[in-house]
PDB file of C-alpha atoms and ligand atoms in Angstrom:
ATOM      1  CA  MET A   1       0.000   0.000   0.000  1.00  0.00           C
ATOM      2  CA  ASN A   2       2.064   2.883  -1.301  1.00  0.00           C
ATOM      3  CA  TYR A   3      -0.754   5.170  -2.337  1.00  0.00           C
ATOM      4  CA  ARG A   4      -1.084   8.468  -0.472  1.00  0.00           C
ATOM      5  CA  HIS A   5      -3.926  10.702  -1.532  1.00  0.00           C
ATOM      6  CA  ALA A   6      -2.139  13.864  -0.351  1.00  0.00           C
ATOM      7  CA  PHE A   7      -0.107  13.753  -3.585  1.00  0.00           C
ATOM      8  CA  HIS A   8      -3.288  13.833  -5.666  1.00  0.00           C
ATOM      9  CA  ALA A   9      -5.715  15.929  -3.612  1.00  0.00           C
ATOM     10  CA  GLY A  10      -7.794  18.318  -5.691  1.00  0.00           C
ATOM     11  CA  ASN A  11      -6.775  16.802  -9.013  1.00  0.00           C
ATOM     12  CA  PHE A  12      -9.266  16.439 -11.879  1.00  0.00           C
ATOM     13  CA  ALA A  13     -10.407  13.054 -10.582  1.00  0.00           C
ATOM     14  CA  ASP A  14     -11.207  14.556  -7.175  1.00  0.00           C
ATOM     15  CA  VAL A  15     -13.192  17.363  -8.792  1.00  0.00           C
ATOM     16  CA  PHE A  16     -15.215  14.827 -10.779  1.00  0.00           C
ATOM     17  CA  LYS A  17     -15.752  12.489  -7.812  1.00  0.00           C
ATOM     18  CA  HIS A  18     -16.476  15.150  -5.223  1.00  0.00           C
ATOM     19  CA  THR A  19     -18.936  17.234  -7.272  1.00  0.00           C
ATOM     20  CA  ILE A  20     -20.936  14.035  -7.845  1.00  0.00           C
ATOM     21  CA  LEU A  21     -20.626  13.022  -4.192  1.00  0.00           C
ATOM     22  CA  ILE A  22     -22.114  16.321  -3.033  1.00  0.00           C
ATOM     23  CA  GLY A  23     -24.993  15.917  -5.471  1.00  0.00           C
ATOM     24  CA  LEU A  24     -25.764  12.434  -4.160  1.00  0.00           C
ATOM     25  CA  LEU A  25     -25.668  13.593  -0.529  1.00  0.00           C
ATOM     26  CA  ASP A  26     -27.871  16.586  -1.302  1.00  0.00           C
ATOM     27  CA  ALA A  27     -30.387  14.277  -2.951  1.00  0.00           C
ATOM     28  CA  LEU A  28     -30.486  12.113   0.199  1.00  0.00           C
ATOM     29  CA  LYS A  29     -31.233  15.249   2.212  1.00  0.00           C
ATOM     30  CA  GLN A  30     -34.397  15.835   0.224  1.00  0.00           C
ATOM     31  CA  LYS A  31     -36.131  13.473   2.651  1.00  0.00           C
ATOM     32  CA  ALA A  32     -36.223  14.143   6.403  1.00  0.00           C
ATOM     33  CA  ALA A  33     -35.371  10.549   7.362  1.00  0.00           C
ATOM     34  CA  PRO A  34     -31.713  10.126   8.417  1.00  0.00           C
ATOM     35  CA  PHE A  35     -29.216   8.371   6.147  1.00  0.00           C
ATOM     36  CA  CYS A  36     -25.902   6.590   6.540  1.00  0.00           C
ATOM     37  CA  TYR A  37     -22.793   7.375   4.489  1.00  0.00           C
ATOM     38  CA  PHE A  38     -20.196   4.609   4.004  1.00  0.00           C
ATOM     39  CA  ASP A  39     -16.728   5.445   2.745  1.00  0.00           C
ATOM     40  CA  THR A  40     -14.863   2.188   2.081  1.00  0.00           C
ATOM     41  CA  HIS A  41     -11.551   3.929   1.215  1.00  0.00           C
ATOM     42  CA  ALA A  42     -11.688   7.163   3.155  1.00  0.00           C
ATOM     43  CA  GLY A  43      -8.119   8.541   3.009  1.00  0.00           C
ATOM     44  CA  ALA A  44      -6.953  11.124   5.541  1.00  0.00           C
ATOM     45  CA  GLY A  45     -10.098  13.268   5.415  1.00  0.00           C
ATOM     46  CA  LYS A  46      -8.525  16.597   4.469  1.00  0.00           C
ATOM     47  CA  TYR A  47      -5.396  17.815   2.677  1.00  0.00           C
ATOM     48  CA  ASP A  48      -3.136  20.854   2.565  1.00  0.00           C
ATOM     49  CA  LEU A  49      -2.738  21.974  -1.044  1.00  0.00           C
ATOM     50  CA  ARG A  50       0.271  24.024   0.043  1.00  0.00           C
ATOM     51  CA  GLY A  51       1.882  21.084   1.813  1.00  0.00           C
ATOM     52  CA  VAL A  52       5.000  19.310   0.564  1.00  0.00           C
ATOM     53  CA  GLN A  53       3.160  16.344  -0.977  1.00  0.00           C
ATOM     54  CA  ALA A  54       0.590  18.357  -2.930  1.00  0.00           C
ATOM     55  CA  GLU A  55       3.223  20.887  -4.018  1.00  0.00           C
ATOM     56  CA  LYS A  56       5.414  18.077  -5.310  1.00  0.00           C
ATOM     57  CA  THR A  57       2.902  16.980  -7.971  1.00  0.00           C
ATOM     58  CA  GLY A  58       0.996  20.243  -8.429  1.00  0.00           C
ATOM     59  CA  GLU A  59      -2.053  18.240  -9.498  1.00  0.00           C
ATOM     60  CA  ALA A  60      -4.562  20.670  -8.001  1.00  0.00           C
ATOM     61  CA  ALA A  61      -3.468  23.304 -10.511  1.00  0.00           C
ATOM     62  CA  ASP A  62      -4.817  21.035 -13.227  1.00  0.00           C
ATOM     63  CA  GLY A  63      -7.903  20.237 -11.208  1.00  0.00           C
ATOM     64  CA  VAL A  64      -9.790  22.231  -8.619  1.00  0.00           C
ATOM     65  CA  LEU A  65      -7.907  25.472  -9.258  1.00  0.00           C
ATOM     66  CA  ARG A  66      -9.277  25.516 -12.809  1.00  0.00           C
ATOM     67  CA  LEU A  67     -12.840  25.642 -11.520  1.00  0.00           C
ATOM     68  CA  LEU A  68     -12.778  28.465  -9.012  1.00  0.00           C
ATOM     69  CA  ASP A  69     -13.871  31.211 -11.409  1.00  0.00           C
ATOM     70  CA  VAL A  70     -16.721  29.438 -13.229  1.00  0.00           C
ATOM     71  CA  LYS A  71     -19.581  31.904 -13.698  1.00  0.00           C
ATOM     72  CA  SER A  72     -23.124  30.594 -13.074  1.00  0.00           C
ATOM     73  CA  PRO A  73     -22.053  27.035 -12.228  1.00  0.00           C
ATOM     74  CA  PRO A  74     -24.595  24.209 -12.507  1.00  0.00           C
ATOM     75  CA  PRO A  75     -26.040  23.130  -9.118  1.00  0.00           C
ATOM     76  CA  LEU A  76     -23.614  20.242  -8.424  1.00  0.00           C
ATOM     77  CA  LEU A  77     -20.627  22.473  -9.077  1.00  0.00           C
ATOM     78  CA  GLN A  78     -22.145  25.318  -7.089  1.00  0.00           C
ATOM     79  CA  GLY A  79     -22.444  23.041  -4.052  1.00  0.00           C
ATOM     80  CA  TYR A  80     -18.801  22.015  -4.397  1.00  0.00           C
ATOM     81  CA  LEU A  81     -17.523  25.589  -4.784  1.00  0.00           C
ATOM     82  CA  ASP A  82     -19.635  26.806  -1.856  1.00  0.00           C
ATOM     83  CA  LEU A  83     -18.160  24.093   0.342  1.00  0.00           C
ATOM     84  CA  LEU A  84     -14.583  24.898  -0.696  1.00  0.00           C
ATOM     85  CA  ARG A  85     -15.158  28.567   0.075  1.00  0.00           C
ATOM     86  CA  SER A  86     -16.713  27.861   3.441  1.00  0.00           C
ATOM     87  CA  LEU A  87     -13.669  25.744   4.377  1.00  0.00           C
ATOM     88  CA  ASN A  88     -11.235  28.404   3.136  1.00  0.00           C
ATOM     89  CA  PRO A  89     -12.743  31.725   4.226  1.00  0.00           C
ATOM     90  CA  GLN A  90      -9.383  33.406   4.662  1.00  0.00           C
ATOM     91  CA  ASP A  91      -8.212  32.310   1.220  1.00  0.00           C
ATOM     92  CA  ALA A  92     -11.181  33.537  -0.784  1.00  0.00           C
ATOM     93  CA  ALA A  93      -9.030  35.838  -2.850  1.00  0.00           C
ATOM     94  CA  ALA A  94      -5.903  33.709  -3.006  1.00  0.00           C
ATOM     95  CA  GLY A  95      -7.480  30.402  -3.981  1.00  0.00           C
ATOM     96  CA  ILE A  96      -7.748  27.494  -1.598  1.00  0.00           C
ATOM     97  CA  ALA A  97      -5.342  25.777   0.764  1.00  0.00           C
ATOM     98  CA  LEU A  98      -7.505  23.250   2.604  1.00  0.00           C
ATOM     99  CA  TYR A  99      -8.903  20.609   0.294  1.00  0.00           C
ATOM    100  CA  PRO A 100     -11.553  18.330   1.777  1.00  0.00           C
ATOM    101  CA  GLY A 101     -11.420  14.597   1.150  1.00  0.00           C
ATOM    102  CA  SER A 102     -14.620  12.631   0.809  1.00  0.00           C
ATOM    103  CA  PRO A 103     -15.028  12.204   4.618  1.00  0.00           C
ATOM    104  CA  LEU A 104     -14.920  15.939   5.313  1.00  0.00           C
ATOM    105  CA  ILE A 105     -17.168  16.645   2.332  1.00  0.00           C
ATOM    106  CA  ALA A 106     -19.748  14.151   3.558  1.00  0.00           C
ATOM    107  CA  THR A 107     -19.695  15.314   7.164  1.00  0.00           C
ATOM    108  CA  SER A 108     -19.941  18.950   6.060  1.00  0.00           C
ATOM    109  CA  VAL A 109     -23.064  18.192   4.045  1.00  0.00           C
ATOM    110  CA  MET A 110     -24.693  15.770   6.524  1.00  0.00           C
ATOM    111  CA  ARG A 111     -27.227  16.769   9.151  1.00  0.00           C
ATOM    112  CA  ASP A 112     -27.017  16.086  12.908  1.00  0.00           C
ATOM    113  CA  THR A 113     -29.192  13.006  12.514  1.00  0.00           C
ATOM    114  CA  ASP A 114     -27.152  11.428   9.691  1.00  0.00           C
ATOM    115  CA  ARG A 115     -24.226   9.081  10.268  1.00  0.00           C
ATOM    116  CA  ALA A 116     -20.901   8.297   8.594  1.00  0.00           C
ATOM    117  CA  VAL A 117     -18.895   5.059   8.610  1.00  0.00           C
ATOM    118  CA  LEU A 118     -15.337   5.638   7.405  1.00  0.00           C
ATOM    119  CA  CYS A 119     -12.918   2.800   6.615  1.00  0.00           C
ATOM    120  CA  GLU A 120      -9.221   3.317   5.996  1.00  0.00           C
ATOM    121  CA  LEU A 121      -6.593   0.592   6.119  1.00  0.00           C
ATOM    122  CA  GLN A 122      -3.374   2.622   6.097  1.00  0.00           C
ATOM    123  CA  PRO A 123      -2.413   3.369   9.743  1.00  0.00           C
ATOM    124  CA  ASP A 124      -1.218   6.986   9.309  1.00  0.00           C
ATOM    125  CA  GLU A 125      -4.239   7.960   7.243  1.00  0.00           C
ATOM    126  CA  ALA A 126      -6.588   6.231   9.689  1.00  0.00           C
ATOM    127  CA  ALA A 127      -4.921   8.077  12.604  1.00  0.00           C
ATOM    128  CA  GLN A 128      -5.475  11.417  10.861  1.00  0.00           C
ATOM    129  CA  LEU A 129      -9.118  10.543  10.263  1.00  0.00           C
ATOM    130  CA  LYS A 130      -9.624   9.580  13.887  1.00  0.00           C
ATOM    131  CA  LYS A 131      -8.114  12.870  15.000  1.00  0.00           C
ATOM    132  CA  LEU A 132     -10.210  14.902  12.554  1.00  0.00           C
ATOM    133  CA  PHE A 133     -13.469  13.374  13.761  1.00  0.00           C
ATOM    134  CA  ALA A 134     -12.600  12.765  17.423  1.00  0.00           C
ATOM    135  CA  HIS A 135     -15.374  15.104  18.548  1.00  0.00           C
ATOM    136  CA  ASP A 136     -18.003  14.284  15.942  1.00  0.00           C
ATOM    137  CA  ALA A 137     -20.458  11.773  17.400  1.00  0.00           C
ATOM    138  CA  ARG A 138     -21.985  11.133  13.958  1.00  0.00           C
ATOM    139  CA  VAL A 139     -18.778   9.574  12.661  1.00  0.00           C
ATOM    140  CA  GLY A 140     -17.269   6.124  13.170  1.00  0.00           C
ATOM    141  CA  VAL A 141     -13.716   5.548  11.917  1.00  0.00           C
ATOM    142  CA  HIS A 142     -12.616   1.950  11.293  1.00  0.00           C
ATOM    143  CA  GLN A 143      -9.034   1.026  10.540  1.00  0.00           C
ATOM    144  CA  ARG A 144      -9.889  -2.036   8.488  1.00  0.00           C
ATOM    145  CA  ASP A 145     -10.365  -3.330   4.977  1.00  0.00           C
ATOM    146  CA  GLY A 146     -13.242  -1.347   3.484  1.00  0.00           C
ATOM    147  CA  TYR A 147     -14.464  -4.204   1.306  1.00  0.00           C
ATOM    148  CA  ALA A 148     -14.842  -6.599   4.223  1.00  0.00           C
ATOM    149  CA  ALA A 149     -16.367  -3.879   6.410  1.00  0.00           C
ATOM    150  CA  LEU A 150     -18.956  -3.051   3.773  1.00  0.00           C
ATOM    151  CA  GLY A 151     -20.229  -6.607   3.628  1.00  0.00           C
ATOM    152  CA  ALA A 152     -20.374  -6.787   7.409  1.00  0.00           C
ATOM    153  CA  LEU A 153     -22.011  -3.416   8.083  1.00  0.00           C
ATOM    154  CA  VAL A 154     -24.842  -3.171   5.557  1.00  0.00           C
ATOM    155  CA  PRO A 155     -27.705  -2.659   5.627  1.00  0.00           C
ATOM    156  CA  PRO A 156     -27.436   0.268   8.030  1.00  0.00           C
ATOM    157  CA  LYS A 157     -30.181   0.718  10.589  1.00  0.00           C
ATOM    158  CA  GLU A 158     -31.332   3.846   8.729  1.00  0.00           C
ATOM    159  CA  ARG A 159     -32.060   1.664   5.651  1.00  0.00           C
ATOM    160  CA  ARG A 160     -31.189   4.572   3.396  1.00  0.00           C
ATOM    161  CA  GLY A 161     -27.830   5.934   2.380  1.00  0.00           C
ATOM    162  CA  LEU A 162     -24.820   6.017   0.133  1.00  0.00           C
ATOM    163  CA  VAL A 163     -21.677   3.920  -0.261  1.00  0.00           C
ATOM    164  CA  LEU A 164     -18.621   5.524  -1.859  1.00  0.00           C
ATOM    165  CA  ILE A 165     -16.050   3.019  -3.144  1.00  0.00           C
ATOM    166  CA  ASP A 166     -12.890   4.892  -4.060  1.00  0.00           C
ATOM    167  CA  PRO A 167      -9.897   2.529  -3.994  1.00  0.00           C
ATOM    168  CA  PRO A 168      -6.318   3.420  -4.953  1.00  0.00           C
ATOM    169  CA  PHE A 169      -6.286   1.051  -7.966  1.00  0.00           C
ATOM    170  CA  GLU A 170      -2.650   0.165  -7.478  1.00  0.00           C
ATOM    171  CA  ALA A 171      -3.413  -3.020  -9.440  1.00  0.00           C
ATOM    172  CA  GLN A 172      -6.160  -2.076 -11.862  1.00  0.00           C
ATOM    173  CA  ASP A 173      -7.658  -5.410 -12.916  1.00  0.00           C
ATOM    174  CA  GLU A 174      -7.526  -6.947  -9.445  1.00  0.00           C
ATOM    175  CA  GLU A 175      -9.161  -3.906  -7.915  1.00  0.00           C
ATOM    176  CA  PHE A 176     -12.136  -4.270 -10.267  1.00  0.00           C
ATOM    177  CA  LEU A 177     -12.509  -7.884  -9.147  1.00  0.00           C
ATOM    178  CA  ALA A 178     -12.329  -6.883  -5.483  1.00  0.00           C
ATOM    179  CA  ILE A 179     -15.032  -4.255  -6.048  1.00  0.00           C
ATOM    180  CA  GLU A 180     -17.286  -6.762  -7.770  1.00  0.00           C
ATOM    181  CA  ALA A 181     -16.943  -9.277  -4.952  1.00  0.00           C
ATOM    182  CA  ALA A 182     -17.683  -6.660  -2.289  1.00  0.00           C
ATOM    183  CA  LEU A 183     -20.607  -5.223  -4.229  1.00  0.00           C
ATOM    184  CA  ALA A 184     -22.169  -8.621  -4.841  1.00  0.00           C
ATOM    185  CA  THR A 185     -22.326  -9.194  -1.081  1.00  0.00           C
ATOM    186  CA  ALA A 186     -23.401  -5.665  -0.159  1.00  0.00           C
ATOM    187  CA  TYR A 187     -26.049  -5.423  -2.867  1.00  0.00           C
ATOM    188  CA  SER A 188     -27.576  -8.773  -1.923  1.00  0.00           C
ATOM    189  CA  ARG A 189     -27.971  -7.481   1.649  1.00  0.00           C
ATOM    190  CA  TRP A 190     -28.939  -3.934   0.792  1.00  0.00           C
ATOM    191  CA  PRO A 191     -30.388  -3.683  -2.731  1.00  0.00           C
ATOM    192  CA  THR A 192     -31.871  -0.217  -2.165  1.00  0.00           C
ATOM    193  CA  GLY A 193     -28.632   1.532  -1.135  1.00  0.00           C
ATOM    194  CA  ILE A 194     -26.953   3.993  -3.468  1.00  0.00           C
ATOM    195  CA  TYR A 195     -23.473   2.805  -4.493  1.00  0.00           C
ATOM    196  CA  ALA A 196     -21.015   5.162  -6.199  1.00  0.00           C
ATOM    197  CA  ILE A 197     -17.886   3.466  -7.510  1.00  0.00           C
ATOM    198  CA  TRP A 198     -15.016   5.549  -8.862  1.00  0.00           C
ATOM    199  CA  TYR A 199     -12.534   4.072 -11.358  1.00  0.00           C
ATOM    200  CA  PRO A 200      -9.584   5.290 -13.435  1.00  0.00           C
ATOM    201  CA  ILE A 201      -9.544   5.105 -17.228  1.00  0.00           C
ATOM    202  CA  LYS A 202      -6.253   4.289 -18.904  1.00  0.00           C
ATOM    203  CA  LEU A 203      -7.036   1.751 -21.629  1.00  0.00           C
ATOM    204  CA  ARG A 204     -10.687   1.524 -22.635  1.00  0.00           C
ATOM    205  CA  GLU A 205     -10.670  -2.271 -22.728  1.00  0.00           C
ATOM    206  CA  GLN A 206      -9.765  -2.387 -19.020  1.00  0.00           C
ATOM    207  CA  THR A 207     -13.134  -0.923 -18.029  1.00  0.00           C
ATOM    208  CA  ARG A 208     -15.452  -2.918 -20.305  1.00  0.00           C
ATOM    209  CA  PRO A 209     -15.574  -6.138 -18.222  1.00  0.00           C
ATOM    210  CA  PHE A 210     -16.450  -4.050 -15.165  1.00  0.00           C
ATOM    211  CA  HIS A 211     -19.414  -2.467 -16.941  1.00  0.00           C
ATOM    212  CA  ARG A 212     -20.556  -5.845 -18.269  1.00  0.00           C
ATOM    213  CA  TRP A 213     -20.496  -7.198 -14.727  1.00  0.00           C
ATOM    214  CA  PHE A 214     -23.407  -4.938 -13.669  1.00  0.00           C
ATOM    215  CA  VAL A 215     -25.460  -6.195 -16.585  1.00  0.00           C
ATOM    216  CA  SER A 216     -24.612  -9.839 -15.881  1.00  0.00           C
ATOM    217  CA  GLN A 217     -25.593  -9.457 -12.204  1.00  0.00           C
ATOM    218  CA  LYS A 218     -28.912  -7.861 -13.150  1.00  0.00           C
ATOM    219  CA  ILE A 219     -28.244  -4.995 -10.778  1.00  0.00           C
ATOM    220  CA  GLY A 220     -31.388  -2.864 -11.033  1.00  0.00           C
ATOM    221  CA  LYS A 221     -30.627   0.681 -12.064  1.00  0.00           C
ATOM    222  CA  THR A 222     -27.066   1.660 -12.949  1.00  0.00           C
ATOM    223  CA  LEU A 223     -25.811   4.896 -14.407  1.00  0.00           C
ATOM    224  CA  VAL A 224     -22.294   5.414 -15.742  1.00  0.00           C
ATOM    225  CA  VAL A 225     -20.626   8.786 -16.088  1.00  0.00           C
ATOM    226  CA  GLU A 226     -17.125   9.339 -17.435  1.00  0.00           C
ATOM    227  CA  LEU A 227     -14.764  12.218 -18.035  1.00  0.00           C
ATOM    228  CA  LEU A 228     -11.941  11.686 -20.514  1.00  0.00           C
ATOM    229  CA  ARG A 229      -9.264  14.346 -20.739  1.00  0.00           C
ATOM    230  CA  GLN A 230      -7.298  12.649 -23.489  1.00  0.00           C
ATOM    231  CA  PRO A 231      -7.653   9.496 -25.636  1.00  0.00           C
ATOM    232  CA  ASP A 232      -8.094   6.284 -23.636  1.00  0.00           C
ATOM    233  CA  ASP A 233      -5.351   4.414 -25.440  1.00  0.00           C
ATOM    234  CA  SER A 234      -2.358   4.501 -23.118  1.00  0.00           C
ATOM    235  CA  ALA A 235      -1.846   2.333 -20.054  1.00  0.00           C
ATOM    236  CA  LEU A 236       0.805   4.748 -18.843  1.00  0.00           C
ATOM    237  CA  ARG A 237      -1.424   7.779 -18.264  1.00  0.00           C
ATOM    238  CA  LEU A 238      -4.522   8.512 -16.246  1.00  0.00           C
ATOM    239  CA  ASN A 239      -6.563   9.541 -19.286  1.00  0.00           C
ATOM    240  CA  GLY A 240      -9.804  10.001 -17.470  1.00  0.00           C
ATOM    241  CA  CYS A 241     -12.040   8.533 -14.829  1.00  0.00           C
ATOM    242  CA  GLY A 242     -15.540   7.319 -14.351  1.00  0.00           C
ATOM    243  CA  MET A 243     -18.164   6.531 -11.795  1.00  0.00           C
ATOM    244  CA  VAL A 244     -20.801   3.846 -11.790  1.00  0.00           C
ATOM    245  CA  ILE A 245     -23.810   4.835  -9.709  1.00  0.00           C
ATOM    246  CA  VAL A 246     -26.172   2.086  -8.598  1.00  0.00           C
ATOM    247  CA  ASN A 247     -29.677   3.311  -7.656  1.00  0.00           C
ATOM    248  CA  PRO A 248     -29.032   6.969  -8.535  1.00  0.00           C
ATOM    249  CA  PRO A 249     -31.535   9.437  -7.089  1.00  0.00           C
ATOM    250  CA  TRP A 250     -34.465  10.509  -9.241  1.00  0.00           C
ATOM    251  CA  GLN A 251     -33.382  12.744 -12.132  1.00  0.00           C
ATOM    252  CA  PHE A 252     -29.730  12.585 -11.102  1.00  0.00           C
ATOM    253  CA  ASP A 253     -28.820  12.016 -14.745  1.00  0.00           C
ATOM    254  CA  GLN A 254     -30.264  15.459 -15.511  1.00  0.00           C
ATOM    255  CA  HIS A 255     -27.946  17.033 -12.951  1.00  0.00           C
ATOM    256  CA  LEU A 256     -24.983  15.216 -14.456  1.00  0.00           C
ATOM    257  CA  ARG A 257     -25.983  16.371 -17.913  1.00  0.00           C
ATOM    258  CA  ARG A 258     -25.581  19.946 -16.736  1.00  0.00           C
ATOM    259  CA  LEU A 259     -22.392  19.349 -14.772  1.00  0.00           C
ATOM    260  CA  MET A 260     -20.300  17.334 -17.195  1.00  0.00           C
ATOM    261  CA  PRO A 261     -19.885  19.819 -20.085  1.00  0.00           C
ATOM    262  CA  VAL A 262     -18.450  22.350 -17.633  1.00  0.00           C
ATOM    263  CA  LEU A 263     -15.987  19.812 -16.233  1.00  0.00           C
ATOM    264  CA  GLN A 264     -15.126  18.689 -19.759  1.00  0.00           C
ATOM    265  CA  ASP A 265     -14.371  22.240 -20.821  1.00  0.00           C
ATOM    266  CA  ARG A 266     -12.420  23.270 -17.727  1.00  0.00           C
ATOM    267  CA  LEU A 267     -10.448  20.062 -17.188  1.00  0.00           C
ATOM    268  CA  LYS A 268      -9.519  19.103 -20.731  1.00  0.00           C
ATOM    269  CA  VAL A 269      -5.904  18.604 -21.821  1.00  0.00           C
ATOM    270  CA  GLY A 270      -5.452  19.992 -25.333  1.00  0.00           C
ATOM    271  CA  GLY A 271      -8.312  18.920 -27.700  1.00  0.00           C
ATOM    272  CA  THR A 272     -11.812  18.850 -26.358  1.00  0.00           C
ATOM    273  CA  GLY A 273     -11.983  16.002 -23.872  1.00  0.00           C
ATOM    274  CA  GLN A 274     -14.938  13.687 -23.862  1.00  0.00           C
ATOM    275  CA  VAL A 275     -17.894  12.882 -21.643  1.00  0.00           C
ATOM    276  CA  ARG A 276     -20.053   9.775 -21.394  1.00  0.00           C
ATOM    277  CA  LEU A 277     -23.365   9.516 -19.588  1.00  0.00           C
ATOM    278  CA  ASP A 278     -25.380   6.310 -20.064  1.00  0.00           C
ATOM    279  CA  TRP A 279     -27.533   3.763 -18.300  1.00  0.00           C
ATOM    280  CA  LEU A 280     -25.786   0.400 -17.991  1.00  0.00           C
ATOM    281  CA  THR A 281     -28.941  -1.204 -16.620  1.00  0.00           C
ATOM    282  CA  ARG A 282     -32.396   0.255 -16.201  1.00  0.00           C
ATOM    283  CA  GLU A 283     -34.806  -2.226 -14.580  1.00  0.00           C
TER     284      GLU A 283
HETATM  285  C1  SAM B   1      -8.147   7.253  -3.500  1.00  0.00           C
HETATM  286  S1  SAM B   1      -7.764   7.239  -1.795  1.00  0.00           S
HETATM  287  C2  SAM B   1      -9.272   7.741  -1.046  1.00  0.00           C
HETATM  288  C3  SAM B   1      -9.653   9.170  -1.239  1.00  0.00           C
HETATM  289  C4  SAM B   1     -10.922   9.583  -0.563  1.00  0.00           C
HETATM  290  N1  SAM B   1     -12.009   8.667  -0.855  1.00  0.00           N
HETATM  291  C5  SAM B   1     -11.332  10.978  -0.982  1.00  0.00           C
HETATM  292  O1  SAM B   1     -12.115  11.128  -1.927  1.00  0.00           O
HETATM  293  O2  SAM B   1     -10.883  11.931  -0.349  1.00  0.00           O
HETATM  294  C6  SAM B   1      -7.742   5.528  -1.417  1.00  0.00           C
HETATM  295  C7  SAM B   1      -7.463   5.214   0.054  1.00  0.00           C
HETATM  296  O3  SAM B   1      -7.738   3.828   0.271  1.00  0.00           O
HETATM  297  C8  SAM B   1      -6.839   3.335   1.263  1.00  0.00           C
HETATM  298  N2  SAM B   1      -6.899   1.871   1.142  1.00  0.00           N
HETATM  299  C9  SAM B   1      -6.202   1.050   0.323  1.00  0.00           C
HETATM  300  N3  SAM B   1      -6.666  -0.210   0.419  1.00  0.00           N
HETATM  301  C10 SAM B   1      -7.693  -0.196   1.324  1.00  0.00           C
HETATM  302  C11 SAM B   1      -8.600  -1.164   1.808  1.00  0.00           C
HETATM  303  N4  SAM B   1      -8.551  -2.435   1.390  1.00  0.00           N
HETATM  304  N5  SAM B   1      -9.539  -0.785   2.709  1.00  0.00           N
HETATM  305  C12 SAM B   1      -9.608   0.495   3.137  1.00  0.00           C
HETATM  306  N6  SAM B   1      -8.776   1.470   2.699  1.00  0.00           N
HETATM  307  C13 SAM B   1      -7.837   1.137   1.794  1.00  0.00           C
HETATM  308  C14 SAM B   1      -5.550   3.994   0.917  1.00  0.00           C
HETATM  309  O4  SAM B   1      -4.665   4.010   2.033  1.00  0.00           O
HETATM  310  C15 SAM B   1      -6.018   5.401   0.484  1.00  0.00           C
HETATM  311  O5  SAM B   1      -5.993   6.274   1.590  1.00  0.00           O
END
């Protein structure tokens, strides 16, 4: 386990993932009943974009920092920008320094009655998470394998909620298989949960079996959204990324339809970039 998210915080993949995450959480808040948020691969919770690790790669410059001046952003992007500004009040003019990971995003959006279950296997990252949420009674931090925890902890007592699966993909093909195994168990126990699974796109053919898996399992309603910054024909580059969303909220595809062209335009590398938004399965 060499992956450390601090080197990648705020990159284009985070922008993509986190704008969608906020939209999913906001949709859950449309009903008064409490929900549970599961983060199987939580990371450290928050990151310093001016810290040594982030400065070393400079990935945020090609990601979040390209979005800060969008005029009239679509609702999902507006929610993301509002959150960044509220976490960086002193930096409003100068950009942003504190970048929230998925745990801090979720807990910032959640209400007092909602709950978060955060899993992180790497000891240093888990220790940072525990410290960050030491005084937040809504949050449980588990230093354990997120895949195993997911199977053991669903369905939540709230019976409604969202699972974010955001692994490091250090071994691409094996990670897809691990996700499928974990999802098969979780979905059989909790078929009404929302599951959002992030994945990298290097070579197109690496993602096809994963998409076919949802069809073969007859998983009810599955939306796929992808952002390609450059052609998906090199295994050596992160050319884009995608998210499969199982049980997306009502009309969530419409929100994505408004969000994605803005991300495509702002995050492209040369050329025009490319966006995909499709149903993989639709009951
Ligand atoms: C891409 S990062 C997560 C970023 C985070 N979800 C966010 O959006 O801010 C992946 C994290 O998964 C952790 N990890 C790797 N294997 C794991 C496993 N089997 N269970 C739980 N966490 C794991 C890594 O240490 C790393 O912190």
